[in-house]
Amino acid sequence: MEEIIRLEGITKYFPGVVANDNVSLTIYKGEIHAIVGENGAGKSTLMKIIYGLYKPDKGEIYINGKKVNINSPKIAISYGIGMVHQHFMLIPPFTVIENIILGSEVKNGISLNFKKAEETLNDIINSLGFKIDLYEKVENLSVGEAQRVEILKLLYRRAEILILDEPTAVLAPQEVEELFSILRKLSSQGKTIIFISHKLNEVLNISDRVSVMRRGKLVNTVNTKETNKFELAQMMVGREVFLKVDKAKREKGEEIFRVEDIWVRGRKGLDVVKGVSFNIREGEILGIAGVEGNGQSELIEAIVGLLPLKKGKILFKNKDITLERIRQRRLYFGHIPEDRHKRGLILDFSVAENCILGLHYFDRFSKGIFIDYSKVYKHANEIVEKYQVKTPSIKIPIRNLSGGNQQKIVLGRELSFSPDFLIAAQPTRGLDIGATEFVHQLLVDLRNQGKAVLLVSADLDEILNLSDRILVMYNGEIVGSFSQSEVDEKELGYYMTGVKKQTELKEALI
Amino acid sequence: MLETIFAWETLTSAIRMATPLAYASLGGVFSERSGVVNIALEGIMLFGAFFAAVGTYFFKNPLIGVLFSIIAGTIIAFIHAVVSIKFKVNQIVSGTALNMLAAGGTTFLSRLIFKAAGSSPHIEGFTPIDIPIISKIPGIGLIFSDLSPLIILMLVIVFMSQYILYKTAFGLRLRAVGENPQAADTLGVNVYKYRYIGVLISGILGGIGGAFLSLEHARVFVENMTGGRGFIALAAMIFGNWKPIGSLGACLLFGLAEALRMRLEGVGIPTQFIQMIPYILTMLVLAGAVGKSTPPSADGVPYEKEEI
């Protein structure tokens, strides 16, 4: 096998951490090479070094055996390296073709020559066997299509080495399959693909070889055929990992929460939740699966009171709370918002202050109109201790904590008034395996204590692992309802993409 | 009163009033499309108006006057660009400071140079042009006769700009850095370069807009003669959805309001109310337009290159 990229002793320091510690790695031409590791393991940093966004403090990069100095993406592109970033680098109001040619325009005098670019692109698109309207605006595309635009951007610039940073994080299972089929075709055309992920099933499915990173170091590189999920997980975390959570079987309990025929109008004036009904009983986790943007966020916002209901009823323990204000409603349930930075925390407030957001007026935290900080600190210390939050002090801005520790503070706060119902939206997004395990165990513990949990997640493994019942949302409606045992990932995928729809939702209201 | 309003003269006067607005508004389009909010346009216009008067007064040639206004506008825009692009200062603060500098600076310089308070001596503008044939048609011909060359230039530049922004690589890149500078950067587009160009173009155009006020409109420089037109131009830019032709349309609307204001003075309504017309229209239009028109996503957000 012919080597295409060789890294030797790459080291990169960030203030206070070694992001890459003496990493050496060889990548062969035409292979699909997966790089796995937890958040903060240094995968993205390493890729950004190859792509010229970061300068390594030590180490050398060789391309086709020649030592190179990659100072900017422009130079990386000239060596045939292209990168699809985790957050797409697209310009939504521009058309597909404008996004692709930007920076490498073909001109006809002073005007843009779209015809010429179109010919080049059609050749590429045909060879990969998918369809896309080059003159459609990117803002109208699905996530999967937008990702193809990103890949086309690289191929249009004649990239030979494609780096994809967590490309499946935002895709539905069927879209993942389509992406993989494109990647396999590219690999058969001789392109080299570096695939960053922490989803082990996918890595095992698509890659030829896997490199595992942990705390900035390259732990090992193995042939995919000769390894398995458990071995990889162990290498990633450095200890044995429990990928499944044990749940005791439970009897059907009392109803805690119910929504009836909820309609919500979105911010753009269109209905985004259309007649959703379900209930949750004590001692169960109800999971809502779905590709993001199908009304899940608005559903949650309507339940907690951030968006007005157009129609429908919300009942907590048989009491109609539809018209109650947020402050009242807040006491019925804990809420882990999907975007903890935007809705869950105030990043520049201290850890302790974040522990009482929305609860600040409680008698136990205040003296008249003043906040009683000694009580607040006591409360914060309790949360930090109970949930094993790693923080040097409760008085520092919460911004300085890792995602996992921030999420533990949100959880601790929301459970501190012992609600019987917890709404958890994307509760493990961006968390590493350790923190994810912690959150999963906590949700299952709540369930086992007889509380009700509403879990909304784009991560199907999470939904399938934790839920007792599963609903699928597509285009603002519940299109499928299942008990945990009767469904698998692939089947859910059909409902998530609108291919299948149940006429009778027998598991939504029980 | 109705005969006063529904006259061809109202339209010719609307076009004249719209011209300085259109220059400034188009300047705003270039600046904000590249991602830099430029409320300094008010000050740029004022400097433009003043230096056009200076150039014309001393060289007895309006062309030199326009050249002076372009240079002055570009310098002010350059300050705004350095402060907001390089030093990443809040762009509203920078713009406000420059507007204050313009108000005080031009007044000071005017008294220093022209040795008189209030205004400059009379200056000669361009010789007006009649468009052949069409200007001879009765009625409508009035619009095409006695035109300032700066009005014709404005129309040419507006349509040219529309083409440049939407059909050329330069336009694509300029708009890209205003929408998603990071994306543009990863494709090798120099974000800072295009932002500087965008802001400097706004200086050139804002300067000419100011020159029109002193050279063609009043034939004299009057202290603080812009009277908020830079802001009205920005309102027109928003109403025109940050597009050259759209902005021109909005400017014509505002021009019409100003024309009405002038024609209605003396018909019996208290002048204070009449003079409010353009400003009230601005507020109404903005109230209606905001939310419907979409600014460039990165408008007003300094770009920090990811570099550690």
Short mmCIF file of N, CA and C in Angstrom, two decimals, chain A residues 12 14 48 51 53-54 73-74 77 85 89-91 93-94 98-99 101-103 105 107 110-112 153 157, chain B residues 163-164 166-169 171-173 175-177 179-180 182-189 297 305-308:
data_model
loop_
_atom_site.label_atom_id
_atom_site.label_comp_id
_atom_site.label_asym_id
_atom_site.label_seq_id
_atom_site.Cartn_x
_atom_site.Cartn_y
_atom_site.Cartn_z
N LYS A 12 0.75 19.57 19.89
CA LYS A 12 0.10 20.88 19.88
C LYS A 12 -0.33 21.23 21.30
N PHE A 14 -2.33 23.79 23.86
CA PHE A 14 -3.24 24.91 24.08
C PHE A 14 -3.01 25.33 25.52
N LYS A 48 -7.37 19.66 12.14
CA LYS A 48 -7.17 21.07 11.82
C LYS A 48 -5.71 21.37 11.53
N TYR A 51 -5.18 20.32 8.02
CA TYR A 51 -5.86 21.23 7.10
C TYR A 51 -5.31 22.66 7.18
N LEU A 53 -5.35 24.84 9.68
CA LEU A 53 -6.02 25.82 10.52
C LEU A 53 -5.24 26.07 11.80
N TYR A 54 -4.52 25.05 12.27
CA TYR A 54 -3.63 25.21 13.43
C TYR A 54 -2.21 24.90 12.99
N PRO A 73 -5.44 26.86 5.05
CA PRO A 73 -6.29 25.96 4.26
C PRO A 73 -5.97 26.06 2.77
N LYS A 74 -5.57 27.24 2.34
CA LYS A 74 -5.28 27.44 0.93
C LYS A 74 -4.16 26.48 0.49
N ILE A 77 -5.43 22.92 0.48
CA ILE A 77 -6.20 22.66 -0.74
C ILE A 77 -5.25 22.39 -1.91
N HIS A 85 -16.32 20.27 7.64
CA HIS A 85 -16.33 20.59 9.06
C HIS A 85 -17.61 20.08 9.70
N MET A 89 -19.76 24.64 6.59
CA MET A 89 -19.27 25.96 6.19
C MET A 89 -20.00 26.37 4.92
N LEU A 90 -21.29 26.56 5.05
CA LEU A 90 -22.08 26.90 3.87
C LEU A 90 -22.74 28.26 4.07
N ILE A 91 -23.14 28.86 2.97
CA ILE A 91 -23.81 30.15 3.03
C ILE A 91 -25.26 29.93 2.61
N PRO A 93 -28.12 31.56 2.09
CA PRO A 93 -28.88 32.22 1.01
C PRO A 93 -28.25 32.07 -0.37
N PHE A 94 -27.08 31.49 -0.47
CA PHE A 94 -26.46 31.26 -1.78
C PHE A 94 -26.97 29.95 -2.37
N GLU A 98 -23.18 28.39 -6.25
CA GLU A 98 -22.42 29.54 -5.73
C GLU A 98 -21.56 29.12 -4.54
N ASN A 99 -22.14 28.30 -3.67
CA ASN A 99 -21.38 27.80 -2.53
C ASN A 99 -20.17 27.00 -2.97
N ILE A 101 -18.49 27.06 -5.98
CA ILE A 101 -17.41 27.72 -6.75
C ILE A 101 -16.74 28.86 -5.97
N LEU A 102 -17.36 29.32 -4.88
CA LEU A 102 -16.79 30.45 -4.14
C LEU A 102 -15.30 30.25 -3.87
N GLY A 103 -14.51 31.23 -4.26
CA GLY A 103 -13.08 31.15 -4.03
C GLY A 103 -12.31 30.49 -5.16
N GLU A 105 -13.65 30.50 -8.60
CA GLU A 105 -14.64 30.76 -9.64
C GLU A 105 -14.05 30.59 -11.05
N LYS A 107 -14.35 32.13 -14.69
CA LYS A 107 -14.86 33.39 -15.18
C LYS A 107 -14.97 33.42 -16.70
N ILE A 110 -15.54 39.26 -17.00
CA ILE A 110 -15.63 39.54 -15.57
C ILE A 110 -16.78 38.77 -14.93
N SER A 111 -17.64 38.15 -15.75
CA SER A 111 -18.80 37.47 -15.18
C SER A 111 -18.45 36.06 -14.76
N LEU A 112 -19.28 35.53 -13.85
CA LEU A 112 -19.14 34.14 -13.45
C LEU A 112 -19.63 33.24 -14.56
N LYS A 153 -17.89 20.52 -2.82
CA LYS A 153 -16.95 21.64 -2.73
C LYS A 153 -15.52 21.13 -2.79
N ARG A 157 -12.58 21.14 -6.05
CA ARG A 157 -11.22 21.65 -5.91
C ARG A 157 -10.19 20.54 -6.06
N TYR B 163 -25.19 44.26 -11.07
CA TYR B 163 -24.50 43.24 -11.86
C TYR B 163 -23.25 42.74 -11.14
N ILE B 164 -22.46 43.67 -10.64
CA ILE B 164 -21.21 43.28 -9.96
C ILE B 164 -21.49 42.39 -8.77
N TYR B 166 -24.04 40.46 -8.10
CA TYR B 166 -24.72 39.17 -8.30
C TYR B 166 -24.19 38.33 -9.45
N LYS B 167 -23.34 38.92 -10.30
CA LYS B 167 -22.90 38.14 -11.46
C LYS B 167 -21.39 37.99 -11.57
N THR B 168 -20.65 38.60 -10.67
CA THR B 168 -19.20 38.48 -10.80
C THR B 168 -18.59 37.78 -9.58
N ALA B 169 -17.38 37.28 -9.78
CA ALA B 169 -16.68 36.60 -8.70
C ALA B 169 -16.45 37.57 -7.54
N GLY B 171 -18.31 40.07 -6.61
CA GLY B 171 -19.56 40.23 -5.87
C GLY B 171 -19.86 39.01 -5.00
N LEU B 172 -19.62 37.84 -5.58
CA LEU B 172 -19.88 36.60 -4.84
C LEU B 172 -19.05 36.57 -3.56
N ARG B 173 -17.78 36.94 -3.71
CA ARG B 173 -16.88 36.90 -2.54
C ARG B 173 -17.25 37.97 -1.53
N ARG B 175 -20.17 39.26 -0.96
CA ARG B 175 -21.38 38.85 -0.24
C ARG B 175 -21.07 37.69 0.69
N ALA B 176 -20.15 36.81 0.26
CA ALA B 176 -19.83 35.65 1.08
C ALA B 176 -19.22 36.06 2.42
N VAL B 177 -18.31 37.05 2.40
CA VAL B 177 -17.68 37.44 3.67
C VAL B 177 -18.67 38.15 4.60
N GLU B 179 -21.85 37.11 4.76
CA GLU B 179 -22.80 36.09 5.21
C GLU B 179 -22.15 35.11 6.17
N ASN B 180 -21.03 34.56 5.77
CA ASN B 180 -20.35 33.55 6.59
C ASN B 180 -18.85 33.65 6.35
N GLN B 182 -16.32 32.78 7.97
CA GLN B 182 -15.53 31.59 8.24
C GLN B 182 -15.53 30.65 7.05
N ALA B 183 -16.71 30.49 6.45
CA ALA B 183 -16.81 29.62 5.28
C ALA B 183 -15.95 30.18 4.15
N ALA B 184 -16.04 31.49 3.95
CA ALA B 184 -15.25 32.11 2.89
C ALA B 184 -13.76 31.91 3.16
N ASP B 185 -13.39 32.08 4.42
CA ASP B 185 -11.99 31.95 4.80
C ASP B 185 -11.46 30.55 4.50
N THR B 186 -12.26 29.53 4.85
CA THR B 186 -11.79 28.16 4.62
C THR B 186 -11.63 27.87 3.13
N LEU B 187 -12.25 28.70 2.29
CA LEU B 187 -12.09 28.49 0.84
C LEU B 187 -11.02 29.41 0.28
N GLY B 188 -10.26 30.03 1.15
CA GLY B 188 -9.15 30.85 0.70
C GLY B 188 -9.53 32.27 0.30
N VAL B 189 -10.74 32.71 0.66
CA VAL B 189 -11.13 34.09 0.36
C VAL B 189 -10.64 34.98 1.50
N SER B 297 -25.98 37.76 7.15
CA SER B 297 -25.92 37.13 8.48
C SER B 297 -24.81 37.67 9.37
N LYS B 305 -10.19 35.59 13.09
CA LYS B 305 -9.63 34.40 12.45
C LYS B 305 -9.26 33.40 13.53
N GLU B 306 -9.65 32.14 13.29
CA GLU B 306 -9.35 31.10 14.27
C GLU B 306 -7.86 30.78 14.19
N GLU B 307 -7.15 31.21 15.18
CA GLU B 307 -5.69 31.04 15.11
C GLU B 307 -5.16 30.95 16.53
N ILE B 308 -4.56 29.81 16.85
CA ILE B 308 -4.02 29.70 18.21
C ILE B 308 -2.54 29.30 18.16
#
